[in-house]
Amino acid sequence: MAESVALDPVDLHLLRLLQNDARTTYRDLAAQVGVAPSTCLDRVTRLRRSGVILGHRLRLDPAKLGRGLQALLSVQVRPHRRELVGPFVERIRALPESLTVFHLTGPDDYLVHVAVADMADLQRLVLDEFTARREVARVETRLIFQQWDCGPVMPPSPSAQSA
Protein backbone atom coordinates (compact mmCIF):
# COMPACT_ATOMS: atom_id res chain seq x y z
CA MET A 1 0.00 0.00 0.00
CA ALA A 2 1.29 3.47 -0.88
CA GLU A 3 2.46 5.67 1.96
CA SER A 4 0.62 8.92 2.53
CA VAL A 5 2.37 12.23 1.97
CA ALA A 6 2.42 14.99 4.59
CA LEU A 7 0.30 17.89 3.37
CA ASP A 8 -0.09 21.30 4.96
CA PRO A 9 -3.15 23.59 4.63
CA VAL A 10 -1.67 25.34 1.55
CA ASP A 11 -1.16 21.99 -0.21
CA LEU A 12 -4.71 20.94 0.65
CA HIS A 13 -6.11 24.23 -0.65
CA LEU A 14 -4.13 23.84 -3.91
CA LEU A 15 -5.40 20.29 -4.35
CA ARG A 16 -9.01 21.36 -3.78
CA LEU A 17 -8.70 24.11 -6.37
CA LEU A 18 -6.96 21.90 -8.93
CA GLN A 19 -9.52 19.11 -8.54
CA ASN A 20 -12.25 21.60 -9.35
CA ASP A 21 -10.37 23.01 -12.37
CA ALA A 22 -7.00 21.52 -13.37
CA ARG A 23 -6.56 24.28 -15.97
CA THR A 24 -6.29 27.05 -13.37
CA THR A 25 -3.09 29.04 -13.96
CA TYR A 26 -0.35 29.13 -11.33
CA ARG A 27 -0.89 32.88 -11.00
CA ASP A 28 -4.61 32.38 -10.23
CA LEU A 29 -3.87 29.47 -7.87
CA ALA A 30 -1.25 31.53 -6.05
CA ALA A 31 -3.66 34.44 -5.63
CA GLN A 32 -6.42 32.20 -4.26
CA VAL A 33 -4.09 30.41 -1.85
CA GLY A 34 -2.12 33.50 -0.80
CA VAL A 35 1.39 32.51 -1.93
CA ALA A 36 3.77 33.73 -4.64
CA PRO A 37 3.35 32.15 -8.11
CA SER A 38 6.86 30.65 -7.86
CA THR A 39 5.95 29.05 -4.51
CA CYS A 40 2.76 27.72 -6.03
CA LEU A 41 4.70 26.19 -8.95
CA ASP A 42 7.19 24.60 -6.54
CA ARG A 43 4.42 23.10 -4.42
CA VAL A 44 2.49 21.69 -7.39
CA THR A 45 5.72 20.25 -8.81
CA ARG A 46 6.43 18.59 -5.44
CA LEU A 47 2.90 17.19 -5.32
CA ARG A 48 3.40 15.70 -8.80
CA ARG A 49 6.82 14.21 -7.97
CA SER A 50 5.53 12.68 -4.74
CA GLY A 51 2.67 11.00 -6.63
CA VAL A 52 -0.15 12.93 -4.95
CA ILE A 53 -1.10 14.46 -8.32
CA LEU A 54 -1.32 11.61 -10.81
CA GLY A 55 -2.02 13.58 -13.95
CA HIS A 56 -4.63 15.59 -15.78
CA ARG A 57 -7.48 14.11 -17.75
CA LEU A 58 -9.93 15.38 -20.25
CA ARG A 59 -13.43 14.19 -19.35
CA LEU A 60 -15.80 13.41 -22.19
CA ASP A 61 -19.55 12.90 -22.19
CA PRO A 62 -20.11 9.31 -23.43
CA ALA A 63 -23.68 10.14 -24.52
CA LYS A 64 -22.46 12.93 -26.80
CA LEU A 65 -20.08 10.38 -28.38
CA GLY A 66 -22.90 7.96 -29.18
CA ARG A 67 -22.54 5.88 -26.02
CA GLY A 68 -25.68 6.91 -24.14
CA LEU A 69 -26.17 3.69 -22.16
CA GLN A 70 -23.90 2.94 -19.22
CA ALA A 71 -23.77 -0.24 -17.17
CA LEU A 72 -21.81 -1.97 -14.44
CA LEU A 73 -20.79 -5.53 -15.24
CA SER A 74 -20.01 -7.79 -12.28
CA VAL A 75 -17.68 -10.48 -13.58
CA GLN A 76 -16.66 -13.75 -11.96
CA VAL A 77 -13.48 -15.34 -13.35
CA ARG A 78 -12.75 -19.04 -12.80
CA PRO A 79 -10.18 -20.18 -12.05
CA HIS A 80 -9.01 -16.93 -10.49
CA ARG A 81 -5.30 -17.36 -11.24
CA ARG A 82 -2.70 -14.77 -12.16
CA GLU A 83 -1.95 -16.29 -15.58
CA LEU A 84 -5.62 -15.80 -16.55
CA VAL A 85 -6.27 -12.56 -14.69
CA GLY A 86 -3.51 -10.51 -16.38
CA PRO A 87 -4.62 -11.16 -19.97
CA PHE A 88 -8.29 -10.77 -18.99
CA VAL A 89 -7.71 -7.35 -17.44
CA GLU A 90 -5.58 -6.16 -20.36
CA ARG A 91 -8.26 -7.24 -22.87
CA ILE A 92 -11.06 -5.54 -20.93
CA ARG A 93 -9.02 -2.35 -20.49
CA ALA A 94 -8.40 -2.25 -24.26
CA LEU A 95 -12.11 -2.29 -25.10
CA PRO A 96 -13.35 1.15 -26.20
CA GLU A 97 -16.54 0.57 -24.16
CA SER A 98 -14.64 0.11 -20.86
CA LEU A 99 -14.46 3.20 -18.66
CA THR A 100 -13.15 1.70 -15.40
CA VAL A 101 -12.18 -1.76 -14.16
CA PHE A 102 -12.13 -2.66 -10.46
CA HIS A 103 -10.61 -5.84 -8.99
CA LEU A 104 -12.80 -6.85 -6.03
CA THR A 105 -13.10 -9.11 -3.04
CA GLY A 106 -16.27 -11.12 -2.55
CA PRO A 107 -18.27 -13.29 -4.93
CA ASP A 108 -17.45 -11.16 -7.99
CA ASP A 109 -13.87 -10.67 -9.10
CA TYR A 110 -14.30 -7.56 -11.26
CA LEU A 111 -16.64 -4.64 -11.67
CA VAL A 112 -16.43 -3.05 -15.11
CA HIS A 113 -18.05 0.32 -15.88
CA VAL A 114 -18.94 0.41 -19.58
CA ALA A 115 -20.58 2.89 -21.97
CA VAL A 116 -22.33 1.55 -25.07
CA ALA A 117 -24.63 2.85 -27.80
CA ASP A 118 -27.76 0.96 -26.83
CA MET A 119 -29.14 -2.30 -25.43
CA ALA A 120 -28.14 -4.29 -28.52
CA ASP A 121 -24.58 -2.97 -28.21
CA LEU A 122 -24.52 -3.95 -24.53
CA GLN A 123 -25.72 -7.45 -25.41
CA ARG A 124 -23.02 -7.74 -28.09
CA LEU A 125 -20.36 -6.58 -25.61
CA VAL A 126 -21.42 -9.04 -22.91
CA LEU A 127 -21.74 -12.01 -25.27
CA ASP A 128 -18.76 -11.37 -27.55
CA GLU A 129 -16.22 -9.84 -25.19
CA PHE A 130 -17.06 -11.23 -21.76
CA THR A 131 -18.99 -14.51 -21.69
CA ALA A 132 -17.19 -15.78 -24.81
CA ARG A 133 -13.95 -15.87 -22.79
CA ARG A 134 -13.18 -19.28 -21.26
CA GLU A 135 -12.17 -17.84 -17.88
CA VAL A 136 -15.42 -15.86 -17.41
CA ALA A 137 -17.80 -17.94 -15.29
CA ARG A 138 -20.55 -15.33 -14.84
CA VAL A 139 -21.50 -11.78 -15.79
CA GLU A 140 -24.22 -9.80 -14.06
CA THR A 141 -25.33 -6.53 -15.65
CA ARG A 142 -26.71 -3.45 -13.91
CA LEU A 143 -27.84 -0.43 -15.92
CA ILE A 144 -26.87 3.01 -14.67
CA PHE A 145 -29.76 5.48 -14.60
CA GLN A 146 -27.78 8.46 -13.36
CA GLN A 147 -24.32 9.24 -12.04
CA TRP A 148 -22.88 11.98 -9.82
CA ASP A 149 -19.25 12.90 -9.29
CA CYS A 150 -18.07 13.25 -5.73
CA GLY A 151 -15.03 14.78 -4.15
CA PRO A 152 -12.66 16.36 -3.98
CA VAL A 153 -10.54 13.54 -2.53
CA MET A 154 -8.72 14.79 0.54
CA PRO A 155 -6.85 13.04 3.34
CA PRO A 156 -8.91 11.97 6.36
CA SER A 157 -9.28 14.60 9.05
CA PRO A 158 -7.29 13.94 12.26
CA SER A 159 -10.55 13.27 14.15
CA ALA A 160 -11.57 10.60 11.60
CA GLN A 161 -8.17 8.88 11.93
CA SER A 162 -8.44 8.54 15.70
CA ALA A 163 -12.01 7.17 15.63
CSV table of C-alpha atoms in Angstrom, one decimal:
chain,number,residue,atom,x,y,z
A,1,MET,CA,0.0,0.0,0.0
A,2,ALA,CA,1.3,3.5,-0.9
A,3,GLU,CA,2.5,5.7,2.0
A,4,SER,CA,0.6,8.9,2.5
A,5,VAL,CA,2.4,12.2,2.0
A,6,ALA,CA,2.4,15.0,4.6
A,7,LEU,CA,0.3,17.9,3.4
A,8,ASP,CA,-0.1,21.3,5.0
A,9,PRO,CA,-3.1,23.6,4.6
A,10,VAL,CA,-1.7,25.3,1.5
A,11,ASP,CA,-1.2,22.0,-0.2
A,12,LEU,CA,-4.7,20.9,0.6
A,13,HIS,CA,-6.1,24.2,-0.7
A,14,LEU,CA,-4.1,23.8,-3.9
A,15,LEU,CA,-5.4,20.3,-4.4
A,16,ARG,CA,-9.0,21.4,-3.8
A,17,LEU,CA,-8.7,24.1,-6.4
A,18,LEU,CA,-7.0,21.9,-8.9
A,19,GLN,CA,-9.5,19.1,-8.5
A,20,ASN,CA,-12.2,21.6,-9.3
A,21,ASP,CA,-10.4,23.0,-12.4
A,22,ALA,CA,-7.0,21.5,-13.4
A,23,ARG,CA,-6.6,24.3,-16.0
A,24,THR,CA,-6.3,27.1,-13.4
A,25,THR,CA,-3.1,29.0,-14.0
A,26,TYR,CA,-0.4,29.1,-11.3
A,27,ARG,CA,-0.9,32.9,-11.0
A,28,ASP,CA,-4.6,32.4,-10.2
A,29,LEU,CA,-3.9,29.5,-7.9
A,30,ALA,CA,-1.3,31.5,-6.0
A,31,ALA,CA,-3.7,34.4,-5.6
A,32,GLN,CA,-6.4,32.2,-4.3
A,33,VAL,CA,-4.1,30.4,-1.8
A,34,GLY,CA,-2.1,33.5,-0.8
A,35,VAL,CA,1.4,32.5,-1.9
A,36,ALA,CA,3.8,33.7,-4.6
A,37,PRO,CA,3.4,32.1,-8.1
A,38,SER,CA,6.9,30.6,-7.9
A,39,THR,CA,5.9,29.1,-4.5
A,40,CYS,CA,2.8,27.7,-6.0
A,41,LEU,CA,4.7,26.2,-8.9
A,42,ASP,CA,7.2,24.6,-6.5
A,43,ARG,CA,4.4,23.1,-4.4
A,44,VAL,CA,2.5,21.7,-7.4
A,45,THR,CA,5.7,20.2,-8.8
A,46,ARG,CA,6.4,18.6,-5.4
A,47,LEU,CA,2.9,17.2,-5.3
A,48,ARG,CA,3.4,15.7,-8.8
A,49,ARG,CA,6.8,14.2,-8.0
A,50,SER,CA,5.5,12.7,-4.7
A,51,GLY,CA,2.7,11.0,-6.6
A,52,VAL,CA,-0.2,12.9,-4.9
A,53,ILE,CA,-1.1,14.5,-8.3
A,54,LEU,CA,-1.3,11.6,-10.8
A,55,GLY,CA,-2.0,13.6,-14.0
A,56,HIS,CA,-4.6,15.6,-15.8
A,57,ARG,CA,-7.5,14.1,-17.8
A,58,LEU,CA,-9.9,15.4,-20.3
A,59,ARG,CA,-13.4,14.2,-19.4
A,60,LEU,CA,-15.8,13.4,-22.2
A,61,ASP,CA,-19.6,12.9,-22.2
A,62,PRO,CA,-20.1,9.3,-23.4
A,63,ALA,CA,-23.7,10.1,-24.5
A,64,LYS,CA,-22.5,12.9,-26.8
A,65,LEU,CA,-20.1,10.4,-28.4
A,66,GLY,CA,-22.9,8.0,-29.2
A,67,ARG,CA,-22.5,5.9,-26.0
A,68,GLY,CA,-25.7,6.9,-24.1
A,69,LEU,CA,-26.2,3.7,-22.2
A,70,GLN,CA,-23.9,2.9,-19.2
A,71,ALA,CA,-23.8,-0.2,-17.2
A,72,LEU,CA,-21.8,-2.0,-14.4
A,73,LEU,CA,-20.8,-5.5,-15.2
A,74,SER,CA,-20.0,-7.8,-12.3
A,75,VAL,CA,-17.7,-10.5,-13.6
A,76,GLN,CA,-16.7,-13.8,-12.0
A,77,VAL,CA,-13.5,-15.3,-13.3
A,78,ARG,CA,-12.8,-19.0,-12.8
A,79,PRO,CA,-10.2,-20.2,-12.0
A,80,HIS,CA,-9.0,-16.9,-10.5
A,81,ARG,CA,-5.3,-17.4,-11.2
A,82,ARG,CA,-2.7,-14.8,-12.2
A,83,GLU,CA,-1.9,-16.3,-15.6
A,84,LEU,CA,-5.6,-15.8,-16.6
A,85,VAL,CA,-6.3,-12.6,-14.7
A,86,GLY,CA,-3.5,-10.5,-16.4
A,87,PRO,CA,-4.6,-11.2,-20.0
A,88,PHE,CA,-8.3,-10.8,-19.0
A,89,VAL,CA,-7.7,-7.4,-17.4
A,90,GLU,CA,-5.6,-6.2,-20.4
A,91,ARG,CA,-8.3,-7.2,-22.9
A,92,ILE,CA,-11.1,-5.5,-20.9
A,93,ARG,CA,-9.0,-2.3,-20.5
A,94,ALA,CA,-8.4,-2.2,-24.3
A,95,LEU,CA,-12.1,-2.3,-25.1
A,96,PRO,CA,-13.4,1.1,-26.2
A,97,GLU,CA,-16.5,0.6,-24.2
A,98,SER,CA,-14.6,0.1,-20.9
A,99,LEU,CA,-14.5,3.2,-18.7
A,100,THR,CA,-13.1,1.7,-15.4
A,101,VAL,CA,-12.2,-1.8,-14.2
A,102,PHE,CA,-12.1,-2.7,-10.5
A,103,HIS,CA,-10.6,-5.8,-9.0
A,104,LEU,CA,-12.8,-6.8,-6.0
A,105,THR,CA,-13.1,-9.1,-3.0
A,106,GLY,CA,-16.3,-11.1,-2.5
A,107,PRO,CA,-18.3,-13.3,-4.9
A,108,ASP,CA,-17.5,-11.2,-8.0
A,109,ASP,CA,-13.9,-10.7,-9.1
A,110,TYR,CA,-14.3,-7.6,-11.3
A,111,LEU,CA,-16.6,-4.6,-11.7
A,112,VAL,CA,-16.4,-3.1,-15.1
A,113,HIS,CA,-18.0,0.3,-15.9
A,114,VAL,CA,-18.9,0.4,-19.6
A,115,ALA,CA,-20.6,2.9,-22.0
A,116,VAL,CA,-22.3,1.5,-25.1
A,117,ALA,CA,-24.6,2.9,-27.8
A,118,ASP,CA,-27.8,1.0,-26.8
A,119,MET,CA,-29.1,-2.3,-25.4
A,120,ALA,CA,-28.1,-4.3,-28.5
A,121,ASP,CA,-24.6,-3.0,-28.2
A,122,LEU,CA,-24.5,-4.0,-24.5
A,123,GLN,CA,-25.7,-7.5,-25.4
A,124,ARG,CA,-23.0,-7.7,-28.1
A,125,LEU,CA,-20.4,-6.6,-25.6
A,126,VAL,CA,-21.4,-9.0,-22.9
A,127,LEU,CA,-21.7,-12.0,-25.3
A,128,ASP,CA,-18.8,-11.4,-27.6
A,129,GLU,CA,-16.2,-9.8,-25.2
A,130,PHE,CA,-17.1,-11.2,-21.8
A,131,THR,CA,-19.0,-14.5,-21.7
A,132,ALA,CA,-17.2,-15.8,-24.8
A,133,ARG,CA,-14.0,-15.9,-22.8
A,134,ARG,CA,-13.2,-19.3,-21.3
A,135,GLU,CA,-12.2,-17.8,-17.9
A,136,VAL,CA,-15.4,-15.9,-17.4
A,137,ALA,CA,-17.8,-17.9,-15.3
A,138,ARG,CA,-20.6,-15.3,-14.8
A,139,VAL,CA,-21.5,-11.8,-15.8
A,140,GLU,CA,-24.2,-9.8,-14.1
A,141,THR,CA,-25.3,-6.5,-15.7
A,142,ARG,CA,-26.7,-3.5,-13.9
A,143,LEU,CA,-27.8,-0.4,-15.9
A,144,ILE,CA,-26.9,3.0,-14.7
A,145,PHE,CA,-29.8,5.5,-14.6
A,146,GLN,CA,-27.8,8.5,-13.4
A,147,GLN,CA,-24.3,9.2,-12.0
A,148,TRP,CA,-22.9,12.0,-9.8
A,149,ASP,CA,-19.3,12.9,-9.3
A,150,CYS,CA,-18.1,13.3,-5.7
A,151,GLY,CA,-15.0,14.8,-4.1
A,152,PRO,CA,-12.7,16.4,-4.0
A,153,VAL,CA,-10.5,13.5,-2.5
A,154,MET,CA,-8.7,14.8,0.5
A,155,PRO,CA,-6.9,13.0,3.3
A,156,PRO,CA,-8.9,12.0,6.4
A,157,SER,CA,-9.3,14.6,9.0
A,158,PRO,CA,-7.3,13.9,12.3
A,159,SER,CA,-10.5,13.3,14.2
A,160,ALA,CA,-11.6,10.6,11.6
A,161,GLN,CA,-8.2,8.9,11.9
A,162,SER,CA,-8.4,8.5,15.7
A,163,ALA,CA,-12.0,7.2,15.6
